[in-house]
Structure formats: structure tokens, C-alpha cells
């Protein structure tokens, strides 16, 4: 069993679904209703096969005393925290997964506050 010390952000890093983001207020410097679009380069889908996912599989002890189980079913990957619903994990980069249904991101083998963590879980909108 891999032990992890997770930075508990956003209500102890639970998979509780966050409410949709509130609409942004218009910029004080610009007229109301002004929309600015920023065009980006389309992101290539990150591929991770079942064998590569074996590195992440296992049970992690969270800093709030709960346990998170990371598993796969075929080519789909999942995380489940004690007492909460299972969330599908989508690989988006090396050691980075998002849980779209829970609006969470998991960063495996992440250095945070000068300390190596097995995984850091936080809301997607706080990543930047």
C-alpha cells in the first residue's frame, strides 16, 4: 500500500462536485458585454495504456484519514474515496489526471511546499 500525505484543499480534497463557476463580472476598464477570445493550440490527447496505469493503481491514505483507491476497469481509470462516489480519471499529461465529473485534478509524484507527495488533489480551477 502506498501511503500519501495529501494537501487537503477544498473541503479536505473530496470528490464533492463543485457548483458551476459564477459568471464573471465585466471588466471595470472595458464596456459591459465585451468578450475577448484567446485562441490556443489544440491539445493532443494524452495516451496511457493499462500497463502504464499500473504505476498509479493502489490504495492511498489521505491526510484527512480517508483512503483513496485508484483502479482500472479495462481501459478506463477510476478513483474512489471512502464514502464518496467513484470518479473516472482522464489522463491529460505525465502524472496528471482530471476527474471531470468531480471537477478535480490529481497530480501524482508532485512536489508541493518543498515536500514530495504521492498525489496532490485539488479543484481544477485552482491549477494554474
Coordinates of N, CA and C in Angstrom, one line a residue:
X1 N 0.9 -1.2 0.0 CA 0.0 0.0 0.0 C 0.9 1.2 0.0
X2 N 0.6 2.1 -0.9 CA 1.4 3.4 -0.9 C 0.7 4.4 0.0
X3 N 1.5 5.0 0.9 CA 0.9 6.0 1.8 C 1.1 7.3 1.2
X4 N 0.1 8.2 1.4 CA 0.2 9.5 0.8 C -0.2 10.6 1.8
X5 N 0.5 11.7 1.7 CA 0.1 12.8 2.5 C -0.4 13.9 1.6
X6 N -1.6 14.1 1.5 CA -2.2 14.9 0.5 C -2.5 16.3 1.1
X7 N -2.2 17.3 0.3 CA -2.5 18.7 0.7 C -4.1 18.8 0.7
X8 N -4.7 19.0 1.8 CA -6.1 19.0 1.8 C -6.6 20.4 1.5
X9 N -7.0 20.5 0.3 CA -7.6 21.8 -0.2 C -9.1 21.5 -0.5
X10 N -9.8 22.5 -0.5 CA -11.2 22.5 -0.9 C -12.0 21.4 -0.2
X11 N -12.3 21.6 1.1 CA -13.1 20.7 1.9 C -12.4 19.3 1.9
X12 N -11.2 19.2 2.3 CA -10.4 18.0 2.6 C -10.3 17.2 1.3
X13 N -10.2 17.8 0.2 CA -9.9 17.2 -1.1 C -10.9 16.1 -1.4
X14 N -12.2 16.4 -1.2 CA -13.2 15.4 -1.5 C -13.6 15.5 -3.0
X15 N -14.3 14.5 -3.4 CA -14.8 14.5 -4.8 C -16.1 15.1 -4.9
X16 N -16.5 15.9 -3.9 CA -17.8 16.6 -4.0 C -17.8 17.5 -5.2
X17 N -18.9 17.4 -5.9 CA -19.0 18.3 -7.1 C -19.1 19.7 -6.8
X18 N -18.3 20.5 -7.3 CA -18.4 21.9 -7.1 C -19.5 22.6 -7.9
X19 N -20.1 23.6 -7.4 CA -21.1 24.3 -8.2 C -20.4 24.9 -9.4
X20 N -21.2 25.2 -10.4 CA -20.7 25.8 -11.6 C -20.1 27.2 -11.3
X21 N -19.1 27.6 -12.0 CA -18.5 28.9 -11.7 C -19.5 30.0 -12.0
X22 N -19.4 31.0 -11.2 CA -20.3 32.1 -11.4 C -19.8 32.9 -12.6
X23 N -20.7 33.5 -13.3 CA -20.4 34.3 -14.5 C -19.5 35.5 -14.0
X24 N -18.5 35.8 -14.8 CA -17.6 36.8 -14.5 C -18.2 38.2 -14.7
X25 N -17.9 39.1 -13.8 CA -18.4 40.4 -13.9 C -17.6 41.1 -15.0
X26 N -18.2 42.0 -15.8 CA -17.5 42.7 -16.8 C -16.3 43.5 -16.2
X27 N -15.2 43.6 -17.0 CA -14.0 44.3 -16.5 C -14.4 45.8 -16.4
X28 N -13.9 46.3 -15.3 CA -14.2 47.7 -15.0 C -13.6 48.7 -16.0
X29 N -12.5 48.2 -16.7 CA -11.9 49.1 -17.6 C -12.6 49.0 -19.0
X30 N -13.3 47.9 -19.3 CA -13.9 47.8 -20.6 C -15.4 47.9 -20.5
X31 N -16.1 48.1 -21.6 CA -17.5 48.2 -21.6 C -18.2 46.9 -21.3
X32 N -19.4 47.0 -20.7 CA -20.1 45.8 -20.3 C -20.4 45.0 -21.5
X33 N -20.4 43.7 -21.4 CA -20.7 42.8 -22.6 C -19.5 42.6 -23.5
X34 N -18.4 43.1 -23.3 CA -17.2 42.9 -24.1 C -16.7 41.5 -23.9
X35 N -16.5 40.8 -25.0 CA -15.9 39.4 -24.9 C -14.6 39.4 -25.6
X36 N -13.6 38.8 -24.9 CA -12.3 38.6 -25.5 C -12.0 37.2 -25.7
X37 N -11.7 36.7 -26.9 CA -11.4 35.3 -27.1 C -9.9 35.2 -27.3
X38 N -9.4 34.2 -26.7 CA -7.9 33.8 -26.9 C -7.9 32.5 -27.5
X39 N -7.3 32.5 -28.7 CA -7.2 31.2 -29.5 C -5.9 30.5 -29.1
X40 N -6.1 29.2 -28.8 CA -5.0 28.4 -28.4 C -4.7 27.3 -29.4
X41 N -3.7 26.6 -29.2 CA -3.3 25.4 -30.0 C -4.1 24.2 -29.5
X42 N -4.7 23.5 -30.3 CA -5.5 22.3 -29.8 C -4.5 21.3 -29.1
X43 N -4.9 20.8 -28.0 CA -4.1 20.0 -27.2 C -4.3 18.5 -27.7
X44 N -3.1 17.9 -27.9 CA -3.2 16.4 -28.3 C -3.6 15.6 -27.1
X45 N -4.4 14.6 -27.3 CA -4.9 13.7 -26.3 C -3.7 12.9 -25.7
X46 N -3.6 12.9 -24.4 CA -2.5 12.1 -23.8 C -2.9 10.6 -23.7
X47 N -2.1 9.8 -24.2 CA -2.4 8.3 -24.2 C -1.7 7.6 -23.0
X48 N -2.4 6.8 -22.3 CA -1.9 6.0 -21.3 C -2.6 4.6 -21.3
X49 N -1.8 3.6 -21.6 CA -2.4 2.3 -21.6 C -2.5 1.7 -20.3
X50 N -3.2 0.5 -20.2 CA -3.5 -0.1 -18.9 C -2.2 -0.5 -18.2
X51 N -1.2 -1.0 -18.9 CA 0.1 -1.3 -18.3 C 0.7 -0.1 -17.7
X52 N 0.7 1.0 -18.4 CA 1.3 2.2 -17.9 C 0.6 2.7 -16.6
X53 N -0.7 2.5 -16.6 CA -1.5 2.9 -15.4 C -1.2 2.1 -14.2
X54 N -0.6 0.9 -14.3 CA -0.3 0.1 -13.1 C 0.5 0.8 -12.1
X55 N 1.3 1.8 -12.5 CA 2.1 2.6 -11.6 C 1.3 3.3 -10.6
X56 N 0.1 3.8 -11.0 CA -0.8 4.6 -10.2 C -1.8 3.8 -9.3
X57 N -2.0 2.6 -9.7 CA -3.0 1.8 -9.0 C -2.6 1.5 -7.6
X58 N -3.6 1.4 -6.7 CA -3.3 1.1 -5.3 C -4.2 1.9 -4.4
X59 N -3.9 1.8 -3.1 CA -4.6 2.5 -2.1 C -3.7 3.5 -1.4
X60 N -4.3 4.7 -1.3 CA -3.5 5.9 -0.7 C -4.2 6.3 0.5
X61 N -3.5 6.6 1.6 CA -4.0 7.2 2.8 C -4.0 8.7 2.7
X62 N -5.1 9.3 2.8 CA -5.2 10.8 2.7 C -5.0 11.4 4.0
X63 N -4.6 12.7 3.9 CA -4.3 13.5 5.2 C -5.5 13.6 6.1
X64 N -6.7 13.4 5.5 CA -7.9 13.6 6.4 C -8.4 12.3 7.0
X65 N -7.6 11.2 6.9 CA -7.8 9.9 7.5 C -8.6 9.0 6.6
X66 N -9.1 9.4 5.4 CA -9.8 8.6 4.5 C -8.8 7.9 3.6
X67 N -9.3 6.9 2.9 CA -8.5 6.2 1.9 C -9.0 6.4 0.5
X68 N -8.1 6.5 -0.5 CA -8.5 6.6 -1.9 C -7.9 5.4 -2.6
X69 N -8.8 4.7 -3.3 CA -8.4 3.6 -4.1 C -8.4 4.0 -5.6
X70 N -7.3 3.7 -6.3 CA -7.2 4.0 -7.7 C -7.1 2.7 -8.4
X71 N -8.0 2.5 -9.4 CA -8.1 1.2 -10.1 C -8.5 1.5 -11.6
X72 N -8.5 0.4 -12.3 CA -9.0 0.5 -13.7 C -10.0 -0.6 -13.9
X73 N -10.8 -0.4 -14.9 CA -11.7 -1.4 -15.4 C -11.6 -1.3 -16.9
X74 N -10.8 -2.3 -17.5 CA -10.5 -2.2 -18.9 C -9.5 -1.1 -19.2
X75 N -9.9 -0.2 -20.1 CA -9.1 0.9 -20.5 C -9.6 2.2 -19.8
X76 N -10.5 2.1 -18.8 CA -10.9 3.2 -18.0 C -10.4 3.2 -16.6
X77 N -10.0 4.4 -16.1 CA -9.3 4.5 -14.8 C -10.2 5.3 -13.9
X78 N -10.2 4.8 -12.6 CA -11.1 5.4 -11.6 C -10.4 5.6 -10.3
X79 N -11.0 6.6 -9.5 CA -10.5 6.8 -8.1 C -11.8 6.9 -7.3
X80 N -11.7 6.3 -6.1 CA -12.8 6.3 -5.1 C -12.3 6.6 -3.7
X81 N -12.9 7.6 -3.1 CA -12.5 7.9 -1.7 C -13.6 7.3 -0.8
X82 N -13.2 6.8 0.4 CA -14.2 6.2 1.3 C -15.4 7.1 1.4
X83 N -16.6 6.4 1.3 CA -17.8 7.1 1.5 C -18.3 8.0 0.4
X84 N -17.5 8.1 -0.7 CA -17.9 9.0 -1.8 C -18.0 8.2 -3.1
X85 N -18.6 8.9 -4.1 CA -18.8 8.2 -5.3 C -17.5 8.0 -6.1
X86 N -17.5 7.0 -6.9 CA -16.3 6.8 -7.8 C -16.2 7.8 -8.9
X87 N -15.1 8.3 -9.2 CA -14.9 9.2 -10.3 C -13.9 8.7 -11.3
X88 N -14.3 8.9 -12.6 CA -13.4 8.4 -13.7 C -12.2 9.4 -13.8
X89 N -11.0 8.9 -14.0 CA -9.8 9.7 -14.2 C -9.4 9.7 -15.6
X90 N -9.2 10.9 -16.2 CA -8.8 11.0 -17.6 C -7.3 11.5 -17.5
X91 N -6.4 10.7 -18.1 CA -5.0 11.2 -18.2 C -4.9 12.4 -19.2
X92 N -4.3 13.5 -18.7 CA -4.1 14.6 -19.5 C -2.6 15.0 -19.7
X93 N -1.7 14.3 -19.0 CA -0.3 14.6 -19.1 C 0.4 13.6 -18.2
X94 N 1.7 13.6 -18.3 CA 2.5 12.7 -17.5 C 2.2 13.0 -16.0
X95 N 1.7 12.0 -15.3 CA 1.4 12.1 -13.9 C 0.2 13.0 -13.5
X96 N -0.6 13.4 -14.5 CA -1.7 14.3 -14.3 C -3.0 13.7 -14.8
X97 N -4.0 13.7 -14.0 CA -5.3 13.1 -14.3 C -6.4 14.2 -13.9
X98 N -7.4 14.2 -14.7 CA -8.6 15.0 -14.2 C -9.7 14.1 -14.0
X99 N -10.6 14.5 -13.1 CA -11.9 13.8 -12.8 C -13.0 14.8 -13.2
X100 N -13.4 14.8 -14.5 CA -14.3 15.7 -15.0 C -15.7 15.8 -14.2
X101 N -16.2 14.6 -13.8 CA -17.4 14.6 -13.1 C -17.3 15.2 -11.7
X102 N -16.1 15.3 -11.2 CA -15.9 15.9 -9.9 C -15.2 17.2 -9.9
X103 N -14.8 17.7 -11.1 CA -14.1 18.9 -11.3 C -12.8 19.0 -10.5
X104 N -12.1 17.8 -10.4 CA -10.8 17.7 -9.7 C -9.7 17.3 -10.6
X105 N -8.5 17.7 -10.1 CA -7.3 17.2 -10.8 C -6.4 16.5 -9.8
X106 N -5.7 15.5 -10.3 CA -4.8 14.7 -9.4 C -3.4 14.8 -10.0
X107 N -2.5 15.2 -9.3 CA -1.1 15.3 -9.7 C -0.3 14.3 -8.9
X108 N 0.2 13.3 -9.6 CA 0.9 12.2 -8.9 C 2.4 12.6 -8.9
X109 N 3.1 12.1 -7.8 CA 4.5 12.4 -7.6 C 4.8 13.9 -7.7
X110 N 4.1 14.7 -7.0 CA 4.1 16.1 -7.0 C 4.9 16.7 -5.9
X111 N 5.8 17.6 -6.2 CA 6.5 18.4 -5.1 C 5.6 19.6 -4.8
X112 N 5.2 19.7 -3.5 CA 4.4 20.9 -3.1 C 4.8 21.3 -1.8
X113 N 5.0 22.6 -1.6 CA 5.6 23.2 -0.4 C 6.9 22.6 0.0
X114 N 7.7 22.3 -1.0 CA 9.0 21.7 -0.7 C 9.0 20.3 -0.3
X115 N 7.9 19.6 -0.4 CA 7.8 18.2 0.0 C 7.2 17.3 -1.1
X116 N 7.8 16.1 -1.3 CA 7.3 15.2 -2.3 C 6.0 14.5 -1.8
X117 N 5.0 14.5 -2.6 CA 3.7 13.9 -2.3 C 3.4 12.8 -3.3
X118 N 2.8 11.7 -2.9 CA 2.4 10.7 -3.8 C 1.4 11.3 -4.8
X119 N 0.5 12.1 -4.2 CA -0.6 12.7 -5.1 C -1.1 14.0 -4.4
X120 N -1.3 15.0 -5.2 CA -2.0 16.2 -4.7 C -3.3 16.3 -5.4
X121 N -4.4 16.5 -4.6 CA -5.7 16.6 -5.2 C -6.2 18.0 -5.0
X122 N -6.7 18.6 -6.0 CA -7.3 19.9 -5.8 C -8.3 20.2 -6.9
X123 N -9.1 21.3 -6.7 CA -10.1 21.6 -7.8 C -9.4 22.1 -9.0
X124 N -9.9 21.8 -10.2 CA -9.3 22.1 -11.4 C -9.1 23.6 -11.6
X125 N -10.0 24.4 -11.2 CA -9.9 25.9 -11.4 C -8.8 26.5 -10.6
X126 N -8.2 25.8 -9.6 CA -7.2 26.4 -8.8 C -5.8 26.1 -9.4
X127 N -5.8 25.3 -10.4 CA -4.5 24.9 -11.0 C -4.1 26.0 -12.0
X128 N -2.9 26.4 -12.0 CA -2.5 27.5 -12.9 C -1.1 27.7 -13.0

